[in-house]
PDB file of C-alpha atoms in Angstrom:
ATOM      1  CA  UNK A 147     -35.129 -16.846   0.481  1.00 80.00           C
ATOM      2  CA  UNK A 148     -31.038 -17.386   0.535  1.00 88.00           C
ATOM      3  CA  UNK A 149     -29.085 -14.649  -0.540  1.00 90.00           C
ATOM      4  CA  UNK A 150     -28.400 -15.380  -4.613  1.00 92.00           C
ATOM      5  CA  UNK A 151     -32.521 -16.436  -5.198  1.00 92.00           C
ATOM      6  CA  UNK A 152     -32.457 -12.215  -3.147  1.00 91.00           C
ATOM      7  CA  UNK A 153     -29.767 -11.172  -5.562  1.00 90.00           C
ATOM      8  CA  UNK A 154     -31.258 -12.646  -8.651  1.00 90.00           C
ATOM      9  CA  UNK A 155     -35.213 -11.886  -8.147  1.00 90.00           C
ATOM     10  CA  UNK A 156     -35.096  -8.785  -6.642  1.00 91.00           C
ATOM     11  CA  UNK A 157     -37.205  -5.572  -8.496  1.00 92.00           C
ATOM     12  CA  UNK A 158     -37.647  -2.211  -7.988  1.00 92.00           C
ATOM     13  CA  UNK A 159     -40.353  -1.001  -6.392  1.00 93.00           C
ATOM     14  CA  UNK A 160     -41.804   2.347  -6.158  1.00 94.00           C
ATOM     15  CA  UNK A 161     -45.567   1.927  -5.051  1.00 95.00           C
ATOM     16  CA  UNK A 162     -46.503   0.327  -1.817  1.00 96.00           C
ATOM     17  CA  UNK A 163     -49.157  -1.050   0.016  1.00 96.00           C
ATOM     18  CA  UNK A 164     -51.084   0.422   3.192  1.00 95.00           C
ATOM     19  CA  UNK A 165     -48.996  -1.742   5.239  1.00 97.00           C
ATOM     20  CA  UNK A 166     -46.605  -0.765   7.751  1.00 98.00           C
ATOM     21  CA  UNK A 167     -43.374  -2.377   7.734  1.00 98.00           C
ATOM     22  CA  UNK A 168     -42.666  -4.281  11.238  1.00 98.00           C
ATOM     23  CA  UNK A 169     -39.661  -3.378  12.966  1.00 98.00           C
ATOM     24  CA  UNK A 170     -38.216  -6.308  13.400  1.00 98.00           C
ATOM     25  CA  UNK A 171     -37.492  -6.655  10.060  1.00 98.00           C
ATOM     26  CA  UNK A 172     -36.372  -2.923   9.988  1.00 98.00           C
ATOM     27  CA  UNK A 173     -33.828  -4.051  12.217  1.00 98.00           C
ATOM     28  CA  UNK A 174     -32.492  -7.173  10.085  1.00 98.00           C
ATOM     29  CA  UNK A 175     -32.330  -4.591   7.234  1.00 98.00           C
ATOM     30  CA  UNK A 176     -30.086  -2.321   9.299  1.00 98.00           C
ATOM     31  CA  UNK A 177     -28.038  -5.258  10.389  1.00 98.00           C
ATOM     32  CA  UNK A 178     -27.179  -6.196   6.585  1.00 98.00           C
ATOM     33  CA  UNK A 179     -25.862  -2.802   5.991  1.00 98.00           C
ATOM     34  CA  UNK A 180     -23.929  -2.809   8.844  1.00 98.00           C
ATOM     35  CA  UNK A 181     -21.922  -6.028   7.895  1.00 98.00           C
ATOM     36  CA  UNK A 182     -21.581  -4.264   4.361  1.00 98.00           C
ATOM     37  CA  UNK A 183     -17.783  -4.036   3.410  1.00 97.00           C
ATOM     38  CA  UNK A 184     -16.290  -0.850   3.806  1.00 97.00           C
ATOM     39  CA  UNK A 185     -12.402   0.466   3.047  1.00 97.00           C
ATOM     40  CA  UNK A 186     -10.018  -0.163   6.553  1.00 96.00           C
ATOM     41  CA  UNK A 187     -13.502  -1.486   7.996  1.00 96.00           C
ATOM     42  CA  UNK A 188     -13.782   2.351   8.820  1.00 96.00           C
ATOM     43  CA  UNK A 189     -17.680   1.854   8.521  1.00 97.00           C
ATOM     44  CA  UNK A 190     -18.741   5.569   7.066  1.00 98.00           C
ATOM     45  CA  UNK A 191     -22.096   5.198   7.241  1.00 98.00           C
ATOM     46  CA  UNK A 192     -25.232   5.822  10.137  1.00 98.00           C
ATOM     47  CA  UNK A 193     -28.620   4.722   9.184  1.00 98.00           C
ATOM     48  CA  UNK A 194     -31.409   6.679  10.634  1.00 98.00           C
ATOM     49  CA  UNK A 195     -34.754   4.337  10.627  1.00 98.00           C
ATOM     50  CA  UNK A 196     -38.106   6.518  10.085  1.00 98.00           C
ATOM     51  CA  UNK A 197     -41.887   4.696  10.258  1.00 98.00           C
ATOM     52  CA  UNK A 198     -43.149   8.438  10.747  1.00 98.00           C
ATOM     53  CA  UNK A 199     -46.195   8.725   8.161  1.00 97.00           C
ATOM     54  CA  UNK A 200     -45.565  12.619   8.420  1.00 98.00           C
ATOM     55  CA  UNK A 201     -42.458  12.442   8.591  1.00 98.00           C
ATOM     56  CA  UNK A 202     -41.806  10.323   5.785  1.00 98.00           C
ATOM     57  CA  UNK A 203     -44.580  12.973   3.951  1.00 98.00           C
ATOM     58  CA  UNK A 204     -42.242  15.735   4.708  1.00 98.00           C
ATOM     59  CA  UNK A 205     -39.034  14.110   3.027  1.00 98.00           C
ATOM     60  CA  UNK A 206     -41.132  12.846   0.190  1.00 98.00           C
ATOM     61  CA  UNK A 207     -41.708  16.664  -0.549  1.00 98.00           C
ATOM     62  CA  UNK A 208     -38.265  17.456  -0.715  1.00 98.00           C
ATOM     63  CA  UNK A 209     -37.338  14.648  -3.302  1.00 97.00           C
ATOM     64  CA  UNK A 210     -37.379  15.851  -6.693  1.00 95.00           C
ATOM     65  CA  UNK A 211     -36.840  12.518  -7.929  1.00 91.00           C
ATOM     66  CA  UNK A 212     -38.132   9.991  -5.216  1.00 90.00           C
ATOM     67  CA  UNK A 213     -41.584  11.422  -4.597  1.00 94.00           C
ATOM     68  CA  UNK A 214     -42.677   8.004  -3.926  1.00 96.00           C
ATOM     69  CA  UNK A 215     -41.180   8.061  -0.076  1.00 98.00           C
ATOM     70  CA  UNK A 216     -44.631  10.218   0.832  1.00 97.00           C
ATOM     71  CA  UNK A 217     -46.460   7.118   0.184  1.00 96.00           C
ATOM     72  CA  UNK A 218     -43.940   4.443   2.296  1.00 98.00           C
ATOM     73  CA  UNK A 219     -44.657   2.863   5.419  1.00 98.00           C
ATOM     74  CA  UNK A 220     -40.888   3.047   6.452  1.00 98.00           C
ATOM     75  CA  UNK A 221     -37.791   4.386   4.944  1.00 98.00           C
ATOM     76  CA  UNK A 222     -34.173   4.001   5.654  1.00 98.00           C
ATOM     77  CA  UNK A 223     -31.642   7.418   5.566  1.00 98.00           C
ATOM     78  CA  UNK A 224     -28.195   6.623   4.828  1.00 98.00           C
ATOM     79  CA  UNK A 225     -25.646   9.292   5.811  1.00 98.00           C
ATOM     80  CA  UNK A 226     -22.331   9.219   5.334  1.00 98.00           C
ATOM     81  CA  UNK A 227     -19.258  10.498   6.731  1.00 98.00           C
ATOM     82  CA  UNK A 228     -17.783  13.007   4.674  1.00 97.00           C
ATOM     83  CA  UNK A 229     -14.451  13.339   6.151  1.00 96.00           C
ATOM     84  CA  UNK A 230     -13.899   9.621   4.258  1.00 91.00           C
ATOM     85  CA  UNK A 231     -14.245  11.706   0.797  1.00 88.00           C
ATOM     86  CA  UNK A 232     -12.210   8.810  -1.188  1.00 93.00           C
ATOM     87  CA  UNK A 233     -14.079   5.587  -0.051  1.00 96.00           C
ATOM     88  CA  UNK A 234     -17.585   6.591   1.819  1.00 97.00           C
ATOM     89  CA  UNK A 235     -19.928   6.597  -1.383  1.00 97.00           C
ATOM     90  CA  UNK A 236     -18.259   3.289  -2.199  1.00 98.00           C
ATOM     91  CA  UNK A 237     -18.795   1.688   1.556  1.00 98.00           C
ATOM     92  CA  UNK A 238     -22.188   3.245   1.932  1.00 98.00           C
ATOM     93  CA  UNK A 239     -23.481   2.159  -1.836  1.00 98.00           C
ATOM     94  CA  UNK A 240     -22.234  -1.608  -0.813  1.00 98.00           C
ATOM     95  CA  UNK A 241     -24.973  -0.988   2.637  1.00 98.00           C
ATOM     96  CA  UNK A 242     -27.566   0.325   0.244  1.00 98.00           C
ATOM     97  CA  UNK A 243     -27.022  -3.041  -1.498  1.00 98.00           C
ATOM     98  CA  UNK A 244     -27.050  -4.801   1.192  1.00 98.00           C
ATOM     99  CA  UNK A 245     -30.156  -3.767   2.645  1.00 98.00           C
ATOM    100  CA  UNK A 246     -31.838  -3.653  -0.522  1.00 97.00           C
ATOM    101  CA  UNK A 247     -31.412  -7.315  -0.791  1.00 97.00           C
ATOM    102  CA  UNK A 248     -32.054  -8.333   2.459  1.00 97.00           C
ATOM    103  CA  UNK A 249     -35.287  -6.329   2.401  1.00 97.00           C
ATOM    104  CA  UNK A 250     -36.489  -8.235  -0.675  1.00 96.00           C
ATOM    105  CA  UNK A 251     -35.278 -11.631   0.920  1.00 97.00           C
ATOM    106  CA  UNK A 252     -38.068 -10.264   3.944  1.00 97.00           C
ATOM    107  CA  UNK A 253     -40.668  -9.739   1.738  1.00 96.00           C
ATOM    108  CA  UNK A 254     -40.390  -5.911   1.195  1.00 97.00           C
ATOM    109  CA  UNK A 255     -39.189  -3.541  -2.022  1.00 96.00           C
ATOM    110  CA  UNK A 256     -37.315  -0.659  -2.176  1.00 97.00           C
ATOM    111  CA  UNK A 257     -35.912   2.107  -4.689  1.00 96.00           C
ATOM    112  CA  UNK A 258     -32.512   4.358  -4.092  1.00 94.00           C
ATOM    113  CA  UNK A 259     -33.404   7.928  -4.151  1.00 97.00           C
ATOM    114  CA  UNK A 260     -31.320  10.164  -5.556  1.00 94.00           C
ATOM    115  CA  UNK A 261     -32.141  13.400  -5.796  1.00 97.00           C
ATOM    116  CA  UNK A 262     -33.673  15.688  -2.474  1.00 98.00           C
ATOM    117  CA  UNK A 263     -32.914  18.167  -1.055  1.00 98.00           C
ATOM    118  CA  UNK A 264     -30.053  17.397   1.394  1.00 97.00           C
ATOM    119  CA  UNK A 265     -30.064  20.234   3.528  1.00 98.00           C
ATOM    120  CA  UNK A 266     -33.655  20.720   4.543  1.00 98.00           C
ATOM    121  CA  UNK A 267     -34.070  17.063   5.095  1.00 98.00           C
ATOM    122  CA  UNK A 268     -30.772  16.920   7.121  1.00 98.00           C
ATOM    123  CA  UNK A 269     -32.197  19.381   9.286  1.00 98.00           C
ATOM    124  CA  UNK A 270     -35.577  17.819  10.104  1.00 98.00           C
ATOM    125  CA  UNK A 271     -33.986  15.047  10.976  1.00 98.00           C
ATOM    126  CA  UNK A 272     -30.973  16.303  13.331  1.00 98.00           C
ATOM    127  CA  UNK A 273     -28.180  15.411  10.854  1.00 98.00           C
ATOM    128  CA  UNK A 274     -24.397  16.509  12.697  1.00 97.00           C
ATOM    129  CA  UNK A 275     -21.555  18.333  10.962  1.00 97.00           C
ATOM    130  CA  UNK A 276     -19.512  16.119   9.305  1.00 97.00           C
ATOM    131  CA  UNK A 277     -22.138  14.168   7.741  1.00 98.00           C
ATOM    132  CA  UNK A 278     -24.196  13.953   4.620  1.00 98.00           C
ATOM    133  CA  UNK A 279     -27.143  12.484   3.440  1.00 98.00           C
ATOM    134  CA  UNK A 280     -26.264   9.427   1.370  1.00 98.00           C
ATOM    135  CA  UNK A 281     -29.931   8.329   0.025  1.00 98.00           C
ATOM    136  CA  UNK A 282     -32.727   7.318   1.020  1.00 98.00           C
ATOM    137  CA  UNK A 283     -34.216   4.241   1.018  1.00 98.00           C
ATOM    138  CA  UNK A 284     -38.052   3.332   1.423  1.00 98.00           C
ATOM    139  CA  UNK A 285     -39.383   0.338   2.093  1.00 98.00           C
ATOM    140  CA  UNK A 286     -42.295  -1.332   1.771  1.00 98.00           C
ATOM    141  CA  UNK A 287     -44.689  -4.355   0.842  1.00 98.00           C
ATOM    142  CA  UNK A 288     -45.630  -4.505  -2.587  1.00 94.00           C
ATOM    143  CA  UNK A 289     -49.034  -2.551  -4.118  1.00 93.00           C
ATOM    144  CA  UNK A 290     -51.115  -5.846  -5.582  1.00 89.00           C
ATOM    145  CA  UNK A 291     -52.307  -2.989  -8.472  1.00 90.00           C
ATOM    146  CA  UNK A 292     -48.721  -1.397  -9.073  1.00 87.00           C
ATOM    147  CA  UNK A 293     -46.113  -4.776  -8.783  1.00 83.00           C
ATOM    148  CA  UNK A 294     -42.682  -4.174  -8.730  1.00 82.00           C
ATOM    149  CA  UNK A 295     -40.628  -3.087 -12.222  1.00 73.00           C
ATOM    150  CA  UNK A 296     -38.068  -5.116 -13.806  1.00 79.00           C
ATOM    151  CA  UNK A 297     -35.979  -3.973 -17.141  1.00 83.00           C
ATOM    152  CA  UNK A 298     -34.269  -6.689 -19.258  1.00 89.00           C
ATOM    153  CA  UNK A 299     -30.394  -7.343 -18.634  1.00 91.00           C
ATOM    154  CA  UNK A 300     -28.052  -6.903 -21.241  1.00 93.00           C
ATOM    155  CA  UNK A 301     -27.002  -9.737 -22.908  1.00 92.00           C
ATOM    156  CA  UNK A 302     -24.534 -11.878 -20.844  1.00 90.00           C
ATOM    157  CA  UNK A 303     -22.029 -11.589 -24.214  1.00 88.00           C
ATOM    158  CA  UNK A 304     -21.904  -7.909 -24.325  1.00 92.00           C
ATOM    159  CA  UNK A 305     -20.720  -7.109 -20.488  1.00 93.00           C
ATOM    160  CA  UNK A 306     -18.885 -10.590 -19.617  1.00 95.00           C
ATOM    161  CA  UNK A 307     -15.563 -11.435 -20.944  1.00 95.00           C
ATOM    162  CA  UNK A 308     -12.570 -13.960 -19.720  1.00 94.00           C
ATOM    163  CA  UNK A 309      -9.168 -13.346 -19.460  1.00 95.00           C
ATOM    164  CA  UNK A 310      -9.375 -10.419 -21.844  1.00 94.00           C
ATOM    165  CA  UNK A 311     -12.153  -8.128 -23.602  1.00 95.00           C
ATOM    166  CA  UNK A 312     -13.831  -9.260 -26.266  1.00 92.00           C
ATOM    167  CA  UNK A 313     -13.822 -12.944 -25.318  1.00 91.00           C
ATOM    168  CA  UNK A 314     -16.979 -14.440 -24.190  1.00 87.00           C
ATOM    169  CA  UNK A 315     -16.043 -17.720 -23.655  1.00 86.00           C
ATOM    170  CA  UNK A 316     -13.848 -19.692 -20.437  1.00 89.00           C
TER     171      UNK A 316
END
């Protein structure tokens, strides 16, 4: 799948199958958020890559929103510097994108978590002063019973305009 057919098709996906994820492609998902832009290339991000079934248990039960990691085969933890406080949840959202995409272009789904508790998942997993749990991202192959969700876009004429608001033609 090239990049835009990614960009375009991709869902959200919050049930998997009983399928673990290889980690080869793991790997290639790490890669695209490593070439993810980031502000003076400062690159305020770690990714810490867990196929775990407890583990990933563990974290699920700390998500208030997110539960849905207790059931992946793999997920992805994005931490961030904090000491980059101006441009780090910028650079790390554009390697969550990223990764999401490229994950989809290898088959697998994903959904940004975004609310757990930071500090006892931080220390399970050996997180080090001076950085912060960004999400978390779990991936998976897609449930046949549960496929993933799509909502509608908005209408093309309410969010694009040229050369000034309010016109929505070239």
């Amino acid at each position: 799948m090239d990049a835009l057919e990614a960009i375009l098709s991709r869902r959200v996906q919050r049930v998997f199958a009983d399928k673990p994820v290889e980690r080869e492609k793991l790997a290639k998902i790490v890669e695209a958020g490593r070439h993810a832009m980031s502000a003076r290339n400062l690159q305020p991000w770690q990714f810490v890559v867990i196929q775990n079934r407890g583990t990933l248990k563990e974290i699920g039960a700390l998500c208030s929103t997110g539960r849905f990691v207790t059931d992946s085969p793999s997920a992805i933890v994005v931490l961030k510097d904090v000491a980059n406080a101006r441009w780090a949840d910028v650079d790390c959202g554009q390697a969550v994108q990223n990764m999401a995409n490229a994950g989809w272009a290898l088959g697998l789904g994903t959904c940004w978590v975004g609310n757990f508790d930071a500090p006892k998942i931080g220390a399970m997993l050996g997180v080090k002063d001076g950085w912060a749990i960004f999400t978390i991202l779990p991936f998976g192959y897609a449930d046949p019973k549960n496929p993933p969700q799509s909502k509608p876009l908005k209408p093309r004429g309410e969010i694009v305009h040229y050369e000034r608001v309010g016109n929505p033609k070239p």
